[in-house]
mmCIF file of C-alpha atoms and ligand atoms in Angstrom:
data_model
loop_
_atom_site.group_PDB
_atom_site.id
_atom_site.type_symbol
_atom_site.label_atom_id
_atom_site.label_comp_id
_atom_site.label_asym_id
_atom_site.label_seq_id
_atom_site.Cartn_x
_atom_site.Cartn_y
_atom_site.Cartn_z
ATOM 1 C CA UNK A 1 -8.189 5.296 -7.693
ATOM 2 C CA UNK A 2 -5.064 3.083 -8.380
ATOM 3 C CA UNK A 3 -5.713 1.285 -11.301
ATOM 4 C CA UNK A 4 -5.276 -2.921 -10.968
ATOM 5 C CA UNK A 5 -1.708 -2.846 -13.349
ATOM 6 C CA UNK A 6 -0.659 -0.326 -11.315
ATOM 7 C CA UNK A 7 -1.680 -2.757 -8.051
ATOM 8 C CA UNK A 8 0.057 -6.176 -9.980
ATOM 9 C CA UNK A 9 3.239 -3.913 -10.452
ATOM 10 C CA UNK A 10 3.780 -2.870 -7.090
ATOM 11 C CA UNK A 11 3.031 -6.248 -5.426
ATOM 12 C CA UNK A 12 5.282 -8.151 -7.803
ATOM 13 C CA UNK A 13 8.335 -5.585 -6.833
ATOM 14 C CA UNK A 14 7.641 -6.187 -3.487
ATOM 15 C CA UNK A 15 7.953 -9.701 -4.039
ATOM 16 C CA UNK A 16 11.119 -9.557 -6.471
ATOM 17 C CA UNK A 17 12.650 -7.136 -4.189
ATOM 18 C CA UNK A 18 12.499 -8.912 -0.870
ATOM 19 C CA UNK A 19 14.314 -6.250 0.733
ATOM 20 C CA UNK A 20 12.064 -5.753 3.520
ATOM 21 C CA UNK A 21 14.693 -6.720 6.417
ATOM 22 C CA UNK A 22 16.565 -3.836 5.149
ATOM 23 C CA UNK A 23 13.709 -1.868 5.894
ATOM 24 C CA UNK A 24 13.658 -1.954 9.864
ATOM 25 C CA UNK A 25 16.325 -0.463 12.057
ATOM 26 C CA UNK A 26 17.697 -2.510 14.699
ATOM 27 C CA UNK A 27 15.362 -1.134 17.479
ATOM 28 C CA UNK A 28 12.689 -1.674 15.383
ATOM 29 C CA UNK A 29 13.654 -5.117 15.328
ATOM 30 C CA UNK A 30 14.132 -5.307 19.090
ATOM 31 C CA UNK A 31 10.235 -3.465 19.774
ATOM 32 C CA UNK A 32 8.970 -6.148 17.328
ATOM 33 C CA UNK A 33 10.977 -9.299 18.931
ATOM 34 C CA UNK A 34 9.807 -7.834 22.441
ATOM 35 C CA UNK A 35 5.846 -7.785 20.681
ATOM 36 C CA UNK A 36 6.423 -11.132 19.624
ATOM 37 C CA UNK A 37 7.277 -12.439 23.339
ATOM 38 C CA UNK A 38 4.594 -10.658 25.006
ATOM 39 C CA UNK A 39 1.861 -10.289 22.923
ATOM 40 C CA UNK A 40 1.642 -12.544 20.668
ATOM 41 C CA UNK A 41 3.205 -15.095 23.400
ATOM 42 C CA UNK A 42 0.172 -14.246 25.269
ATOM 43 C CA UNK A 43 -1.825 -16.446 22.893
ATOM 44 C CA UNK A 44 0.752 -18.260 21.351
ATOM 45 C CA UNK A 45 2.266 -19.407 24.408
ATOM 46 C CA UNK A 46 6.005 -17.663 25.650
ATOM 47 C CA UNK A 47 8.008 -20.253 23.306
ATOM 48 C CA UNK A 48 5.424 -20.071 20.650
ATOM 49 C CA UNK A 49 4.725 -23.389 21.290
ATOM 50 C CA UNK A 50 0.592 -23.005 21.027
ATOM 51 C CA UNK A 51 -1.544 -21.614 23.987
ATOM 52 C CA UNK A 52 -5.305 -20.375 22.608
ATOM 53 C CA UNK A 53 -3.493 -20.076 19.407
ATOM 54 C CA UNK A 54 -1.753 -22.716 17.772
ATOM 55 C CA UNK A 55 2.297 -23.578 17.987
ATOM 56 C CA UNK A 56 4.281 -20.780 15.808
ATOM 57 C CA UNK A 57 7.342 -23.304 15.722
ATOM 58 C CA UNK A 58 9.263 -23.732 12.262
ATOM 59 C CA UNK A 59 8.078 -27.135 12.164
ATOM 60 C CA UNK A 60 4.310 -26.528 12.418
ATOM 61 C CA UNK A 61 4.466 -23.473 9.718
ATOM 62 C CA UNK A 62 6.390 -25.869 6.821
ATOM 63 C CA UNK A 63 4.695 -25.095 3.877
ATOM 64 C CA UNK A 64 2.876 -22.216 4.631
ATOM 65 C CA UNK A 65 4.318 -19.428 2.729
ATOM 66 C CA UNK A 66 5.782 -16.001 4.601
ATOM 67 C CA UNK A 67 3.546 -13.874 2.831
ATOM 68 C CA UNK A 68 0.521 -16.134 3.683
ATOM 69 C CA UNK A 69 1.506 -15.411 7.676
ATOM 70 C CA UNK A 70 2.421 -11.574 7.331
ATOM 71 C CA UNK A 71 -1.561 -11.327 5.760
ATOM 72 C CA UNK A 72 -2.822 -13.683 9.229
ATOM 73 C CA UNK A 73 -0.457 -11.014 11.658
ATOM 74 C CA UNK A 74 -2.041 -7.937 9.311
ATOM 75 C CA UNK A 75 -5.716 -8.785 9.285
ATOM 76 C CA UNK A 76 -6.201 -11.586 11.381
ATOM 77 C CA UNK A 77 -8.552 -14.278 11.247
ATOM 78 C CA UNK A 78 -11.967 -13.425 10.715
ATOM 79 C CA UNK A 79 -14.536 -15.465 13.372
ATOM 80 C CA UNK A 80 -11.584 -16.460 15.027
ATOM 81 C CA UNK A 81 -9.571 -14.946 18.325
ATOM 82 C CA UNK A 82 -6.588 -14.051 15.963
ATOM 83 C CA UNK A 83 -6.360 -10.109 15.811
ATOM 84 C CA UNK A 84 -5.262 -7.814 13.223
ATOM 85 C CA UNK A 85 -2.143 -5.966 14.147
ATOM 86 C CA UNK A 86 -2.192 -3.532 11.037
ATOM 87 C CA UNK A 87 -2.554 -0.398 13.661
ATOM 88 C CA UNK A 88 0.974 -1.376 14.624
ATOM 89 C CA UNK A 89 2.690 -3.019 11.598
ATOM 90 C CA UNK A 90 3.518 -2.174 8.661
ATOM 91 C CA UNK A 91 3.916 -4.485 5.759
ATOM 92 C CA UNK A 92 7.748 -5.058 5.899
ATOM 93 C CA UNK A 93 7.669 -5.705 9.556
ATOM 94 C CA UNK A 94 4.876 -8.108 9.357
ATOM 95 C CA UNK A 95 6.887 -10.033 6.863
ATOM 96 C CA UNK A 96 9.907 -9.273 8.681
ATOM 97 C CA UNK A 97 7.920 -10.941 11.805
ATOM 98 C CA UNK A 98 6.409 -13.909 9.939
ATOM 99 C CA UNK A 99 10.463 -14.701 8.609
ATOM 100 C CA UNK A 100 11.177 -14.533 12.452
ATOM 101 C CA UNK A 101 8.716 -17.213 13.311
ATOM 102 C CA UNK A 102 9.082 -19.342 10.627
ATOM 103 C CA UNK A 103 12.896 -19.287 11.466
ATOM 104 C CA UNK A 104 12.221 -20.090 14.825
ATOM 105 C CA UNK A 105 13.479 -16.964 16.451
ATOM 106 C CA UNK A 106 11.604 -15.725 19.511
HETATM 107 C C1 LIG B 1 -5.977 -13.019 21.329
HETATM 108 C C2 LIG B 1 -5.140 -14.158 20.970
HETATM 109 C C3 LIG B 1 -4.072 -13.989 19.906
HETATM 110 C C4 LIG B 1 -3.077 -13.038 19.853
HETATM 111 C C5 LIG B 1 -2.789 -11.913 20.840
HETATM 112 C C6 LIG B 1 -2.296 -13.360 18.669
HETATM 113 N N1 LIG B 1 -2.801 -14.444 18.024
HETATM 114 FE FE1 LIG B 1 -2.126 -15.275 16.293
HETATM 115 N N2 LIG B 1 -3.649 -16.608 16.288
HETATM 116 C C7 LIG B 1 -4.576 -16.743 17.300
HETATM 117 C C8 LIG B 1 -5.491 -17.821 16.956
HETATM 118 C C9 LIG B 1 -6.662 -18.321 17.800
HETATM 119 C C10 LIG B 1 -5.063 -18.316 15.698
HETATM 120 C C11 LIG B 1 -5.672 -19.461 14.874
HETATM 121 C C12 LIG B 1 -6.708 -18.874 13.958
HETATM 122 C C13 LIG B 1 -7.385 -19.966 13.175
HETATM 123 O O1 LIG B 1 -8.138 -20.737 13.768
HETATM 124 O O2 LIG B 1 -7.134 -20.042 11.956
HETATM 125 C C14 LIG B 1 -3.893 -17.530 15.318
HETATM 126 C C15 LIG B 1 -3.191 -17.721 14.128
HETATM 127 C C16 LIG B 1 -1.995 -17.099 13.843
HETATM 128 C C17 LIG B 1 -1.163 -17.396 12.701
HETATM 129 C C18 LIG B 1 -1.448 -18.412 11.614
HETATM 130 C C19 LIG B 1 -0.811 -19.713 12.023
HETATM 131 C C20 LIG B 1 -1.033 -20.803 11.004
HETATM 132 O O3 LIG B 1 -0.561 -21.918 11.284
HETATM 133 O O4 LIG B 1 -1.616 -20.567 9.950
HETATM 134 C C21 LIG B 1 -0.066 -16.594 12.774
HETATM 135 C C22 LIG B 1 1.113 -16.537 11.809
HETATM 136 C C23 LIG B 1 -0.210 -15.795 13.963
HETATM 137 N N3 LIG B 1 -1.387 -16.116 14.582
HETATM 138 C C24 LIG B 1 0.716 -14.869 14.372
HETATM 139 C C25 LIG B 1 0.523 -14.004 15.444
HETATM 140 C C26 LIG B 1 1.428 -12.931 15.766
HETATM 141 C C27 LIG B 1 2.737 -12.641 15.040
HETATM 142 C C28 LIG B 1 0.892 -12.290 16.832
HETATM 143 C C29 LIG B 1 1.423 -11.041 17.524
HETATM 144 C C30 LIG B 1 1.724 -9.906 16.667
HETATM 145 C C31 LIG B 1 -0.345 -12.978 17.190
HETATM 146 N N4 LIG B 1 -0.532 -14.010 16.322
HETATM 147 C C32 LIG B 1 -1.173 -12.647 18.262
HETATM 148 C C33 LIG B 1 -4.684 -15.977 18.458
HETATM 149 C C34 LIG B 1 -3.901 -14.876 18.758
#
């Protein structure tokens, strides 16, 4: 059992660190870019420009943090058509992702 200090720690070095481009090698990068296009396009509409999900466009995320999108791509939204991708992300490349999008790379 990890105890909740323990839990506070880790997320705040995460945070602090923001290292998590680092973290994933150019293919990676490619696989995930290619994901983005095609599977989450599939919803999202090719350009991200909103299909049965809504517009992924820089303009339409303003103000909604990275970290807030990375937990959205993770877990999903509940009661909604939004899947969880945590069988194929990990944490850095979800936030790596969520950067992507709210850059408007795609
Ligand atoms: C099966 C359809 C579907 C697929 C595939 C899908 N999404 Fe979604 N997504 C949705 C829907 C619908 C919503 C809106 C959920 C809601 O009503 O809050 C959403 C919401 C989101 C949001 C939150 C947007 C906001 O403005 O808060 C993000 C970020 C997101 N998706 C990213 C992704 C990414 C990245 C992928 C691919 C890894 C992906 N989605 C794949 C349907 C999908």
């Amino acid at each position: 059992m990890v105890k909740r200090p323990v839990l506070i720690a880790v997320s705040l070095a995460l945070l602090v660190q923001n290292s998590w481009a680092a973290e994933i090698a150019a293919p990676r990068r490619a696989e995930l870019l290619n994901l983005l296009k095609h599977d989450c396009g599939s919803c999202h509409g090719l350009s991200l420009k909103g299909g049965l999900g809504p517009a992924l466009t820089p303009d339409k995320l303003t103000g909604k943090p990275v970290d807030f999108l990375a937990t959205t791509i993770l877990y999903g939204r509940y009661g909604t058509p939004m899947p969880p991708w945590r069988p194929f992300l990990s944490d850095p490349e979800a936030l790596w992702l969520a950067e992507q999008i709210k850059a408007g790379v795609r």
